[in-house]
């Protein structure tokens, strides 16, 4: 058995418009890298962290906290060293903390001979999410572990369902260069919703799941609507309405806030369309002078994976 592996930890789009805290999807072209190695010394040490200014102390780092949760559940008497190469910016809305948490526990599980199930790895990773956002939400970590689209059908007990990914589905993500902490963007949400909004929202969740399984791109597009969270959070995101309308005009199936923002995502049928959507999004930010990162990506079907 190997003593060290290098893994790719995918970025993820949580919520996917209608599924606040329950839906998510993993991306192929954006993600962090981590090297995890077994040590005879107990515990977890973050030996390197490049790309972002984040804490190295195990108890303050999401990878450290998720890893400690896994260690506490094993008889393994040694420990692990972790090197983190961040490419996903913290506070970008594409699952930066989830990439670190899941990368750590997935790699540790491999090095220990896979004693834990994917569901258990999600549970360990949720401890990292709690450190980052104050809440153990699983809608980023589930797709990062399982790959593809995932649905958190229930939190208690945790029940995660991997959903079919239509072959031609591509994501476009634009990240205006501001940071929004998930904890802050959760504080502004209302804790109750109207029955009328609930009816519209769960109609769309059902529609989106049906569209993903039947590969009905029009149904996917009709279902990418958020009546509850987007009207509140979009005010924090520069030119959100303009980016959304430009994406839809360019032919995106749908467009919304990625996770807790500020990134904005769109789903499209085919890479060419997703690239046109990227240009339309960029035009909006170029005109108003907002710096951004932009990504076009296929859906990552495997989740965290070993790289050489
Ligand atoms: N569901 C979470 C939220 C995702 O929207 O707050 C955070 O990335």
PDB file of C-alpha atoms and ligand atoms in Angstrom:
ATOM      1  CA  UNK A   1       0.000   0.000   0.000  1.00  0.00           C
ATOM      2  CA  UNK A   2       1.225   3.488  -0.854  1.00  0.00           C
ATOM      3  CA  UNK A   3       2.401   5.911   1.814  1.00  0.00           C
ATOM      4  CA  UNK A   4       1.709   9.069  -0.169  1.00  0.00           C
ATOM      5  CA  UNK A   5      -0.721  10.220  -2.857  1.00  0.00           C
ATOM      6  CA  UNK A   6      -1.438  13.422  -4.764  1.00  0.00           C
ATOM      7  CA  UNK A   7      -5.111  14.145  -5.392  1.00  0.00           C
ATOM      8  CA  UNK A   8      -7.222  16.545  -7.443  1.00  0.00           C
ATOM      9  CA  UNK A   9     -10.037  18.066  -5.375  1.00  0.00           C
ATOM     10  CA  UNK A  10     -12.785  19.484  -7.602  1.00  0.00           C
ATOM     11  CA  UNK A  11     -14.543  22.807  -7.275  1.00  0.00           C
ATOM     12  CA  UNK A  12     -18.301  22.440  -6.852  1.00  0.00           C
ATOM     13  CA  UNK A  13     -21.436  24.472  -7.556  1.00  0.00           C
ATOM     14  CA  UNK A  14     -23.790  24.147  -4.602  1.00  0.00           C
ATOM     15  CA  UNK A  15     -27.541  24.854  -4.562  1.00  0.00           C
ATOM     16  CA  UNK A  16     -27.796  24.737  -8.421  1.00  0.00           C
ATOM     17  CA  UNK A  17     -30.436  27.500  -8.140  1.00  0.00           C
ATOM     18  CA  UNK A  18     -33.456  25.664  -6.747  1.00  0.00           C
ATOM     19  CA  UNK A  19     -31.766  23.273  -4.295  1.00  0.00           C
ATOM     20  CA  UNK A  20     -30.470  25.367  -1.393  1.00  0.00           C
ATOM     21  CA  UNK A  21     -28.296  23.132   0.827  1.00  0.00           C
ATOM     22  CA  UNK A  22     -29.377  19.960  -1.013  1.00  0.00           C
ATOM     23  CA  UNK A  23     -28.117  20.051  -4.627  1.00  0.00           C
ATOM     24  CA  UNK A  24     -24.555  20.284  -5.928  1.00  0.00           C
ATOM     25  CA  UNK A  25     -22.360  19.405  -8.876  1.00  0.00           C
ATOM     26  CA  UNK A  26     -18.606  18.830  -9.231  1.00  0.00           C
ATOM     27  CA  UNK A  27     -16.437  20.427 -11.942  1.00  0.00           C
ATOM     28  CA  UNK A  28     -13.599  18.979 -14.021  1.00  0.00           C
ATOM     29  CA  UNK A  29     -11.467  21.987 -14.862  1.00  0.00           C
ATOM     30  CA  UNK A  30     -11.248  23.849 -11.572  1.00  0.00           C
ATOM     31  CA  UNK A  31      -9.863  22.381  -8.374  1.00  0.00           C
ATOM     32  CA  UNK A  32      -7.086  22.178  -5.815  1.00  0.00           C
ATOM     33  CA  UNK A  33      -4.304  19.651  -5.463  1.00  0.00           C
ATOM     34  CA  UNK A  34      -3.199  18.019  -2.250  1.00  0.00           C
ATOM     35  CA  UNK A  35      -0.441  15.632  -1.269  1.00  0.00           C
ATOM     36  CA  UNK A  36      -1.255  13.427   1.710  1.00  0.00           C
ATOM     37  CA  UNK A  37       1.283  11.104   3.322  1.00  0.00           C
ATOM     38  CA  UNK A  38       1.226   8.691   6.219  1.00  0.00           C
ATOM     39  CA  UNK A  39       3.465   9.415   9.188  1.00  0.00           C
ATOM     40  CA  UNK A  40       4.373   7.358  12.222  1.00  0.00           C
ATOM     41  CA  UNK A  41       3.738  10.439  14.369  1.00  0.00           C
ATOM     42  CA  UNK A  42       0.117  10.729  15.543  1.00  0.00           C
ATOM     43  CA  UNK A  43      -2.230  13.477  14.424  1.00  0.00           C
ATOM     44  CA  UNK A  44      -2.363  15.712  11.377  1.00  0.00           C
ATOM     45  CA  UNK A  45       0.165  18.309  10.292  1.00  0.00           C
ATOM     46  CA  UNK A  46      -0.384  20.758   7.439  1.00  0.00           C
ATOM     47  CA  UNK A  47       3.172  21.045   6.165  1.00  0.00           C
ATOM     48  CA  UNK A  48       2.542  23.315   3.175  1.00  0.00           C
ATOM     49  CA  UNK A  49      -0.263  25.622   2.019  1.00  0.00           C
ATOM     50  CA  UNK A  50       0.256  27.475  -1.233  1.00  0.00           C
ATOM     51  CA  UNK A  51      -2.052  29.763  -3.210  1.00  0.00           C
ATOM     52  CA  UNK A  52      -4.186  31.216  -0.415  1.00  0.00           C
ATOM     53  CA  UNK A  53      -3.587  32.843   2.946  1.00  0.00           C
ATOM     54  CA  UNK A  54      -5.249  30.258   5.194  1.00  0.00           C
ATOM     55  CA  UNK A  55      -4.322  28.892   8.640  1.00  0.00           C
ATOM     56  CA  UNK A  56      -1.812  26.067   8.895  1.00  0.00           C
ATOM     57  CA  UNK A  57      -2.867  25.064  12.423  1.00  0.00           C
ATOM     58  CA  UNK A  58      -4.696  21.746  12.220  1.00  0.00           C
ATOM     59  CA  UNK A  59      -7.656  22.864  14.352  1.00  0.00           C
ATOM     60  CA  UNK A  60      -8.143  26.037  12.324  1.00  0.00           C
ATOM     61  CA  UNK A  61      -7.801  24.463   8.888  1.00  0.00           C
ATOM     62  CA  UNK A  62     -10.808  22.721   7.292  1.00  0.00           C
ATOM     63  CA  UNK A  63      -8.632  19.886   5.936  1.00  0.00           C
ATOM     64  CA  UNK A  64      -7.147  19.429   9.408  1.00  0.00           C
ATOM     65  CA  UNK A  65     -10.528  19.377  11.140  1.00  0.00           C
ATOM     66  CA  UNK A  66     -12.083  16.961   8.621  1.00  0.00           C
ATOM     67  CA  UNK A  67      -8.984  14.761   8.859  1.00  0.00           C
ATOM     68  CA  UNK A  68      -9.147  14.704  12.657  1.00  0.00           C
ATOM     69  CA  UNK A  69     -12.782  13.551  12.430  1.00  0.00           C
ATOM     70  CA  UNK A  70     -11.647  10.633  10.269  1.00  0.00           C
ATOM     71  CA  UNK A  71      -8.710   9.812  12.560  1.00  0.00           C
ATOM     72  CA  UNK A  72     -11.026   9.754  15.585  1.00  0.00           C
ATOM     73  CA  UNK A  73     -13.063   7.029  13.867  1.00  0.00           C
ATOM     74  CA  UNK A  74     -10.103   4.679  13.162  1.00  0.00           C
ATOM     75  CA  UNK A  75      -7.787   2.403  15.126  1.00  0.00           C
ATOM     76  CA  UNK A  76      -4.860   3.679  13.034  1.00  0.00           C
ATOM     77  CA  UNK A  77      -2.129   4.741  15.440  1.00  0.00           C
ATOM     78  CA  UNK A  78      -0.088   6.918  13.062  1.00  0.00           C
ATOM     79  CA  UNK A  79      -0.952  10.229  11.461  1.00  0.00           C
ATOM     80  CA  UNK A  80      -0.800  12.218   8.234  1.00  0.00           C
ATOM     81  CA  UNK A  81       1.027  15.154   6.693  1.00  0.00           C
ATOM     82  CA  UNK A  82      -0.902  17.298   4.244  1.00  0.00           C
ATOM     83  CA  UNK A  83       0.323  19.679   1.547  1.00  0.00           C
ATOM     84  CA  UNK A  84      -2.390  21.905   0.079  1.00  0.00           C
ATOM     85  CA  UNK A  85      -2.042  23.649  -3.273  1.00  0.00           C
ATOM     86  CA  UNK A  86      -5.046  25.981  -3.472  1.00  0.00           C
ATOM     87  CA  UNK A  87      -6.261  27.028  -6.866  1.00  0.00           C
ATOM     88  CA  UNK A  88      -9.824  27.738  -5.715  1.00  0.00           C
ATOM     89  CA  UNK A  89     -10.021  31.091  -3.972  1.00  0.00           C
ATOM     90  CA  UNK A  90     -11.551  31.176  -0.496  1.00  0.00           C
ATOM     91  CA  UNK A  91     -14.932  32.902  -0.413  1.00  0.00           C
ATOM     92  CA  UNK A  92     -15.469  32.455  -4.160  1.00  0.00           C
ATOM     93  CA  UNK A  93     -18.635  30.332  -3.960  1.00  0.00           C
ATOM     94  CA  UNK A  94     -17.259  27.281  -5.741  1.00  0.00           C
ATOM     95  CA  UNK A  95     -16.527  25.088  -2.764  1.00  0.00           C
ATOM     96  CA  UNK A  96     -13.031  26.091  -1.710  1.00  0.00           C
ATOM     97  CA  UNK A  97     -13.387  24.696   1.815  1.00  0.00           C
ATOM     98  CA  UNK A  98     -15.155  21.573   0.524  1.00  0.00           C
ATOM     99  CA  UNK A  99     -12.261  20.837  -1.846  1.00  0.00           C
ATOM    100  CA  UNK A 100      -9.793  20.924   1.057  1.00  0.00           C
ATOM    101  CA  UNK A 101     -11.961  18.897   3.459  1.00  0.00           C
ATOM    102  CA  UNK A 102     -12.858  16.226   0.953  1.00  0.00           C
ATOM    103  CA  UNK A 103      -9.362  15.986  -0.535  1.00  0.00           C
ATOM    104  CA  UNK A 104      -7.911  15.317   2.900  1.00  0.00           C
ATOM    105  CA  UNK A 105     -10.344  12.624   4.010  1.00  0.00           C
ATOM    106  CA  UNK A 106     -10.611  10.948   0.610  1.00  0.00           C
ATOM    107  CA  UNK A 107      -6.823  10.642   0.374  1.00  0.00           C
ATOM    108  CA  UNK A 108      -6.501   9.390   3.969  1.00  0.00           C
ATOM    109  CA  UNK A 109      -9.152   6.766   3.294  1.00  0.00           C
ATOM    110  CA  UNK A 110      -7.174   5.556   0.256  1.00  0.00           C
ATOM    111  CA  UNK A 111      -3.945   5.368   2.258  1.00  0.00           C
ATOM    112  CA  UNK A 112      -5.691   3.367   4.991  1.00  0.00           C
ATOM    113  CA  UNK A 113      -7.086   0.812   2.515  1.00  0.00           C
ATOM    114  CA  UNK A 114     -10.558   2.375   2.153  1.00  0.00           C
ATOM    115  CA  UNK A 115     -12.177   1.485   5.491  1.00  0.00           C
ATOM    116  CA  UNK A 116     -14.831   4.213   5.087  1.00  0.00           C
ATOM    117  CA  UNK A 117     -17.776   4.582   2.691  1.00  0.00           C
ATOM    118  CA  UNK A 118     -18.367   7.718   0.627  1.00  0.00           C
ATOM    119  CA  UNK A 119     -21.217   8.624   2.977  1.00  0.00           C
ATOM    120  CA  UNK A 120     -18.857   8.466   5.961  1.00  0.00           C
ATOM    121  CA  UNK A 121     -16.294  10.594   4.103  1.00  0.00           C
ATOM    122  CA  UNK A 122     -19.021  13.195   3.529  1.00  0.00           C
ATOM    123  CA  UNK A 123     -19.770  13.168   7.266  1.00  0.00           C
ATOM    124  CA  UNK A 124     -16.102  13.804   8.142  1.00  0.00           C
ATOM    125  CA  UNK A 125     -15.885  16.543   5.504  1.00  0.00           C
ATOM    126  CA  UNK A 126     -18.967  18.266   6.929  1.00  0.00           C
ATOM    127  CA  UNK A 127     -16.900  19.032  10.054  1.00  0.00           C
ATOM    128  CA  UNK A 128     -14.635  21.103   7.832  1.00  0.00           C
ATOM    129  CA  UNK A 129     -17.679  22.910   6.396  1.00  0.00           C
ATOM    130  CA  UNK A 130     -18.834  23.649   9.916  1.00  0.00           C
ATOM    131  CA  UNK A 131     -15.504  25.313  10.676  1.00  0.00           C
ATOM    132  CA  UNK A 132     -15.708  27.372   7.469  1.00  0.00           C
ATOM    133  CA  UNK A 133     -19.349  28.447   7.541  1.00  0.00           C
ATOM    134  CA  UNK A 134     -20.760  27.572  10.960  1.00  0.00           C
ATOM    135  CA  UNK A 135     -23.077  24.980   9.405  1.00  0.00           C
ATOM    136  CA  UNK A 136     -22.549  21.312   8.462  1.00  0.00           C
ATOM    137  CA  UNK A 137     -23.990  21.673   4.964  1.00  0.00           C
ATOM    138  CA  UNK A 138     -23.191  18.805   2.579  1.00  0.00           C
ATOM    139  CA  UNK A 139     -24.125  20.245  -0.802  1.00  0.00           C
ATOM    140  CA  UNK A 140     -20.489  20.985  -1.787  1.00  0.00           C
ATOM    141  CA  UNK A 141     -18.771  18.038  -0.106  1.00  0.00           C
ATOM    142  CA  UNK A 142     -21.223  15.418  -1.446  1.00  0.00           C
ATOM    143  CA  UNK A 143     -20.518  16.093  -5.159  1.00  0.00           C
ATOM    144  CA  UNK A 144     -16.791  16.495  -4.385  1.00  0.00           C
ATOM    145  CA  UNK A 145     -16.762  12.950  -2.914  1.00  0.00           C
ATOM    146  CA  UNK A 146     -19.341  11.178  -5.113  1.00  0.00           C
ATOM    147  CA  UNK A 147     -18.750  13.137  -8.358  1.00  0.00           C
ATOM    148  CA  UNK A 148     -21.454  14.383 -10.734  1.00  0.00           C
ATOM    149  CA  UNK A 149     -24.687  15.863  -9.382  1.00  0.00           C
ATOM    150  CA  UNK A 150     -25.766  14.904  -5.878  1.00  0.00           C
ATOM    151  CA  UNK A 151     -28.911  15.400  -3.841  1.00  0.00           C
ATOM    152  CA  UNK A 152     -28.907  15.494  -0.055  1.00  0.00           C
ATOM    153  CA  UNK A 153     -32.335  13.921   0.375  1.00  0.00           C
ATOM    154  CA  UNK A 154     -32.055  14.103   4.152  1.00  0.00           C
ATOM    155  CA  UNK A 155     -29.555  15.454   6.682  1.00  0.00           C
ATOM    156  CA  UNK A 156     -30.809  13.428   9.611  1.00  0.00           C
ATOM    157  CA  UNK A 157     -30.166  10.657   8.873  1.00  0.00           C
ATOM    158  CA  UNK A 158     -27.732  11.680   6.139  1.00  0.00           C
ATOM    159  CA  UNK A 159     -28.988  10.315   2.815  1.00  0.00           C
ATOM    160  CA  UNK A 160     -27.144  11.249  -0.379  1.00  0.00           C
ATOM    161  CA  UNK A 161     -28.228  10.315  -3.873  1.00  0.00           C
ATOM    162  CA  UNK A 162     -25.961  10.558  -6.900  1.00  0.00           C
ATOM    163  CA  UNK A 163     -27.949  11.900  -9.854  1.00  0.00           C
ATOM    164  CA  UNK A 164     -27.375  11.188 -13.549  1.00  0.00           C
ATOM    165  CA  UNK A 165     -25.335  13.766 -15.498  1.00  0.00           C
ATOM    166  CA  UNK A 166     -26.444  14.424 -19.089  1.00  0.00           C
ATOM    167  CA  UNK A 167     -23.465  13.962 -21.409  1.00  0.00           C
ATOM    168  CA  UNK A 168     -23.552  17.359 -23.074  1.00  0.00           C
ATOM    169  CA  UNK A 169     -23.988  19.459 -19.955  1.00  0.00           C
ATOM    170  CA  UNK A 170     -21.307  22.127 -19.406  1.00  0.00           C
ATOM    171  CA  UNK A 171     -20.904  24.740 -16.710  1.00  0.00           C
ATOM    172  CA  UNK A 172     -19.672  28.307 -17.034  1.00  0.00           C
ATOM    173  CA  UNK A 173     -18.597  30.073 -13.842  1.00  0.00           C
ATOM    174  CA  UNK A 174     -17.578  33.712 -13.487  1.00  0.00           C
ATOM    175  CA  UNK A 175     -15.999  34.852 -10.239  1.00  0.00           C
ATOM    176  CA  UNK A 176     -15.997  38.611  -9.634  1.00  0.00           C
ATOM    177  CA  UNK A 177     -12.928  39.299  -7.504  1.00  0.00           C
ATOM    178  CA  UNK A 178     -14.651  39.986  -4.232  1.00  0.00           C
ATOM    179  CA  UNK A 179     -14.878  37.628  -1.269  1.00  0.00           C
ATOM    180  CA  UNK A 180     -18.199  36.709   0.333  1.00  0.00           C
ATOM    181  CA  UNK A 181     -18.007  34.516   3.407  1.00  0.00           C
ATOM    182  CA  UNK A 182     -20.646  31.782   3.427  1.00  0.00           C
ATOM    183  CA  UNK A 183     -21.329  32.560   7.096  1.00  0.00           C
ATOM    184  CA  UNK A 184     -22.148  36.188   6.170  1.00  0.00           C
ATOM    185  CA  UNK A 185     -24.305  35.319   3.188  1.00  0.00           C
ATOM    186  CA  UNK A 186     -26.290  32.868   5.330  1.00  0.00           C
ATOM    187  CA  UNK A 187     -26.965  35.486   7.994  1.00  0.00           C
ATOM    188  CA  UNK A 188     -28.973  37.650   5.588  1.00  0.00           C
ATOM    189  CA  UNK A 189     -31.381  34.834   4.662  1.00  0.00           C
ATOM    190  CA  UNK A 190     -34.888  34.635   6.078  1.00  0.00           C
ATOM    191  CA  UNK A 191     -35.610  31.550   8.172  1.00  0.00           C
ATOM    192  CA  UNK A 192     -39.186  31.135   6.950  1.00  0.00           C
ATOM    193  CA  UNK A 193     -40.611  31.006   3.432  1.00  0.00           C
ATOM    194  CA  UNK A 194     -44.101  31.398   2.065  1.00  0.00           C
ATOM    195  CA  UNK A 195     -46.109  28.363   1.000  1.00  0.00           C
ATOM    196  CA  UNK A 196     -46.446  29.923  -2.480  1.00  0.00           C
ATOM    197  CA  UNK A 197     -42.633  30.157  -2.843  1.00  0.00           C
ATOM    198  CA  UNK A 198     -42.223  26.643  -1.450  1.00  0.00           C
ATOM    199  CA  UNK A 199     -44.580  25.258  -4.074  1.00  0.00           C
ATOM    200  CA  UNK A 200     -42.618  26.905  -6.893  1.00  0.00           C
ATOM    201  CA  UNK A 201     -39.267  25.838  -5.438  1.00  0.00           C
ATOM    202  CA  UNK A 202     -40.002  22.145  -4.889  1.00  0.00           C
ATOM    203  CA  UNK A 203     -41.664  21.967  -8.294  1.00  0.00           C
ATOM    204  CA  UNK A 204     -38.331  23.079  -9.752  1.00  0.00           C
ATOM    205  CA  UNK A 205     -36.236  20.690  -7.635  1.00  0.00           C
ATOM    206  CA  UNK A 206     -38.354  17.793  -8.906  1.00  0.00           C
ATOM    207  CA  UNK A 207     -38.172  19.167 -12.455  1.00  0.00           C
ATOM    208  CA  UNK A 208     -34.394  19.513 -12.337  1.00  0.00           C
ATOM    209  CA  UNK A 209     -33.904  15.950 -11.056  1.00  0.00           C
ATOM    210  CA  UNK A 210     -36.277  14.606 -13.717  1.00  0.00           C
ATOM    211  CA  UNK A 211     -34.501  16.659 -16.391  1.00  0.00           C
ATOM    212  CA  UNK A 212     -31.077  15.369 -15.320  1.00  0.00           C
ATOM    213  CA  UNK A 213     -32.238  11.733 -15.447  1.00  0.00           C
ATOM    214  CA  UNK A 214     -34.106  11.998 -18.738  1.00  0.00           C
ATOM    215  CA  UNK A 215     -31.405  14.269 -20.243  1.00  0.00           C
ATOM    216  CA  UNK A 216     -34.134  16.750 -21.130  1.00  0.00           C
ATOM    217  CA  UNK A 217     -32.128  19.966 -21.476  1.00  0.00           C
ATOM    218  CA  UNK A 218     -35.188  22.206 -21.838  1.00  0.00           C
ATOM    219  CA  UNK A 219     -36.656  20.834 -18.622  1.00  0.00           C
ATOM    220  CA  UNK A 220     -33.302  21.401 -16.884  1.00  0.00           C
ATOM    221  CA  UNK A 221     -33.387  25.000 -18.103  1.00  0.00           C
ATOM    222  CA  UNK A 222     -36.987  25.603 -16.991  1.00  0.00           C
ATOM    223  CA  UNK A 223     -36.158  24.225 -13.561  1.00  0.00           C
ATOM    224  CA  UNK A 224     -33.056  26.364 -12.882  1.00  0.00           C
ATOM    225  CA  UNK A 225     -35.058  28.978 -10.941  1.00  0.00           C
ATOM    226  CA  UNK A 226     -34.635  30.122  -7.373  1.00  0.00           C
ATOM    227  CA  UNK A 227     -37.497  32.067  -5.769  1.00  0.00           C
ATOM    228  CA  UNK A 228     -36.118  31.966  -2.243  1.00  0.00           C
ATOM    229  CA  UNK A 229     -32.372  32.617  -1.957  1.00  0.00           C
ATOM    230  CA  UNK A 230     -31.361  34.407  -5.168  1.00  0.00           C
ATOM    231  CA  UNK A 231     -33.573  37.500  -4.692  1.00  0.00           C
ATOM    232  CA  UNK A 232     -31.833  38.133  -1.350  1.00  0.00           C
ATOM    233  CA  UNK A 233     -28.226  37.195  -2.088  1.00  0.00           C
ATOM    234  CA  UNK A 234     -28.031  38.628  -5.593  1.00  0.00           C
ATOM    235  CA  UNK A 235     -27.856  42.147  -4.169  1.00  0.00           C
ATOM    236  CA  UNK A 236     -24.355  41.302  -2.864  1.00  0.00           C
ATOM    237  CA  UNK A 237     -23.097  40.350  -6.334  1.00  0.00           C
ATOM    238  CA  UNK A 238     -21.948  43.050  -8.761  1.00  0.00           C
ATOM    239  CA  UNK A 239     -24.122  43.286 -11.917  1.00  0.00           C
ATOM    240  CA  UNK A 240     -25.800  39.944 -11.145  1.00  0.00           C
ATOM    241  CA  UNK A 241     -28.981  40.701 -13.123  1.00  0.00           C
ATOM    242  CA  UNK A 242     -26.984  41.833 -16.168  1.00  0.00           C
ATOM    243  CA  UNK A 243     -24.748  38.743 -16.102  1.00  0.00           C
ATOM    244  CA  UNK A 244     -27.802  36.499 -15.788  1.00  0.00           C
ATOM    245  CA  UNK A 245     -29.733  38.096 -18.639  1.00  0.00           C
ATOM    246  CA  UNK A 246     -26.615  38.152 -20.870  1.00  0.00           C
ATOM    247  CA  UNK A 247     -26.073  34.416 -20.176  1.00  0.00           C
ATOM    248  CA  UNK A 248     -29.652  33.521 -21.017  1.00  0.00           C
ATOM    249  CA  UNK A 249     -29.529  35.649 -24.189  1.00  0.00           C
ATOM    250  CA  UNK A 250     -26.327  33.825 -25.179  1.00  0.00           C
ATOM    251  CA  UNK A 251     -28.239  30.541 -24.932  1.00  0.00           C
ATOM    252  CA  UNK A 252     -27.548  29.226 -21.424  1.00  0.00           C
ATOM    253  CA  UNK A 253     -30.160  26.785 -20.142  1.00  0.00           C
ATOM    254  CA  UNK A 254     -30.186  28.640 -16.831  1.00  0.00           C
ATOM    255  CA  UNK A 255     -28.045  30.870 -14.646  1.00  0.00           C
ATOM    256  CA  UNK A 256     -27.831  31.560 -10.911  1.00  0.00           C
ATOM    257  CA  UNK A 257     -25.609  32.111  -7.893  1.00  0.00           C
ATOM    258  CA  UNK A 258     -22.951  29.462  -7.341  1.00  0.00           C
ATOM    259  CA  UNK A 259     -23.184  28.350  -3.706  1.00  0.00           C
ATOM    260  CA  UNK A 260     -23.220  31.407  -1.473  1.00  0.00           C
ATOM    261  CA  UNK A 261     -21.634  33.585  -4.186  1.00  0.00           C
ATOM    262  CA  UNK A 262     -20.172  35.798  -5.456  1.00  0.00           C
ATOM    263  CA  UNK A 263     -19.516  33.401  -8.360  1.00  0.00           C
ATOM    264  CA  UNK A 264     -22.317  33.144 -10.901  1.00  0.00           C
ATOM    265  CA  UNK A 265     -22.836  29.871 -12.783  1.00  0.00           C
ATOM    266  CA  UNK A 266     -24.681  28.927 -15.936  1.00  0.00           C
ATOM    267  CA  UNK A 267     -25.416  25.486 -17.382  1.00  0.00           C
ATOM    268  CA  UNK A 268     -25.439  25.002 -21.147  1.00  0.00           C
ATOM    269  CA  UNK A 269     -25.872  22.212 -23.677  1.00  0.00           C
ATOM    270  CA  UNK A 270     -22.461  21.670 -25.281  1.00  0.00           C
ATOM    271  CA  UNK A 271     -19.030  23.207 -24.777  1.00  0.00           C
ATOM    272  CA  UNK A 272     -19.447  25.680 -27.615  1.00  0.00           C
ATOM    273  CA  UNK A 273     -22.542  27.210 -26.052  1.00  0.00           C
ATOM    274  CA  UNK A 274     -20.892  27.293 -22.607  1.00  0.00           C
ATOM    275  CA  UNK A 275     -17.952  29.175 -24.165  1.00  0.00           C
ATOM    276  CA  UNK A 276     -20.325  31.687 -25.802  1.00  0.00           C
ATOM    277  CA  UNK A 277     -21.978  32.165 -22.429  1.00  0.00           C
ATOM    278  CA  UNK A 278     -18.533  32.820 -20.918  1.00  0.00           C
ATOM    279  CA  UNK A 279     -17.934  35.602 -23.489  1.00  0.00           C
ATOM    280  CA  UNK A 280     -21.330  37.139 -22.721  1.00  0.00           C
ATOM    281  CA  UNK A 281     -20.579  37.109 -18.982  1.00  0.00           C
ATOM    282  CA  UNK A 282     -17.125  38.605 -19.547  1.00  0.00           C
ATOM    283  CA  UNK A 283     -18.574  41.395 -21.738  1.00  0.00           C
ATOM    284  CA  UNK A 284     -20.748  42.504 -18.827  1.00  0.00           C
ATOM    285  CA  UNK A 285     -17.859  42.660 -16.344  1.00  0.00           C
ATOM    286  CA  UNK A 286     -15.453  44.194 -18.885  1.00  0.00           C
ATOM    287  CA  UNK A 287     -17.945  47.026 -19.483  1.00  0.00           C
ATOM    288  CA  UNK A 288     -18.359  47.828 -15.801  1.00  0.00           C
ATOM    289  CA  UNK A 289     -14.666  47.251 -15.053  1.00  0.00           C
ATOM    290  CA  UNK A 290     -15.043  44.401 -12.566  1.00  0.00           C
ATOM    291  CA  UNK A 291     -12.056  42.009 -12.453  1.00  0.00           C
ATOM    292  CA  UNK A 292     -12.989  38.323 -12.638  1.00  0.00           C
ATOM    293  CA  UNK A 293     -11.872  34.741 -13.174  1.00  0.00           C
ATOM    294  CA  UNK A 294     -13.834  32.687 -15.682  1.00  0.00           C
ATOM    295  CA  UNK A 295     -14.113  28.920 -16.110  1.00  0.00           C
ATOM    296  CA  UNK A 296     -15.828  26.625 -18.613  1.00  0.00           C
ATOM    297  CA  UNK A 297     -15.997  23.030 -17.463  1.00  0.00           C
ATOM    298  CA  UNK A 298     -17.537  19.664 -18.068  1.00  0.00           C
ATOM    299  CA  UNK A 299     -19.037  17.891 -15.069  1.00  0.00           C
ATOM    300  CA  UNK A 300     -16.565  15.890 -12.974  1.00  0.00           C
ATOM    301  CA  UNK A 301     -18.111  12.435 -12.719  1.00  0.00           C
ATOM    302  CA  UNK A 302     -15.668  10.821 -10.254  1.00  0.00           C
ATOM    303  CA  UNK A 303     -15.091  13.468  -7.550  1.00  0.00           C
ATOM    304  CA  UNK A 304     -11.718  13.607  -5.790  1.00  0.00           C
ATOM    305  CA  UNK A 305      -9.195  11.490  -7.705  1.00  0.00           C
ATOM    306  CA  UNK A 306      -5.544  10.451  -7.669  1.00  0.00           C
ATOM    307  CA  UNK A 307      -3.212  12.329 -10.017  1.00  0.00           C
ATOM    308  CA  UNK A 308       0.433  11.633 -10.750  1.00  0.00           C
TER     309      UNK A 308
HETATM  310  N1  LIG B   1     -25.698  25.756   0.506  1.00  0.00           N
HETATM  311  C1  LIG B   1     -24.623  26.597   0.973  1.00  0.00           C
HETATM  312  C2  LIG B   1     -25.110  28.026   0.987  1.00  0.00           C
HETATM  313  C3  LIG B   1     -23.455  26.454   0.030  1.00  0.00           C
HETATM  314  O1  LIG B   1     -25.670  28.448  -0.014  1.00  0.00           O
HETATM  315  O2  LIG B   1     -24.935  28.711   1.988  1.00  0.00           O
HETATM  316  C4  LIG B   1     -22.256  27.261   0.418  1.00  0.00           C
HETATM  317  O3  LIG B   1     -21.259  27.063  -0.551  1.00  0.00           O
END
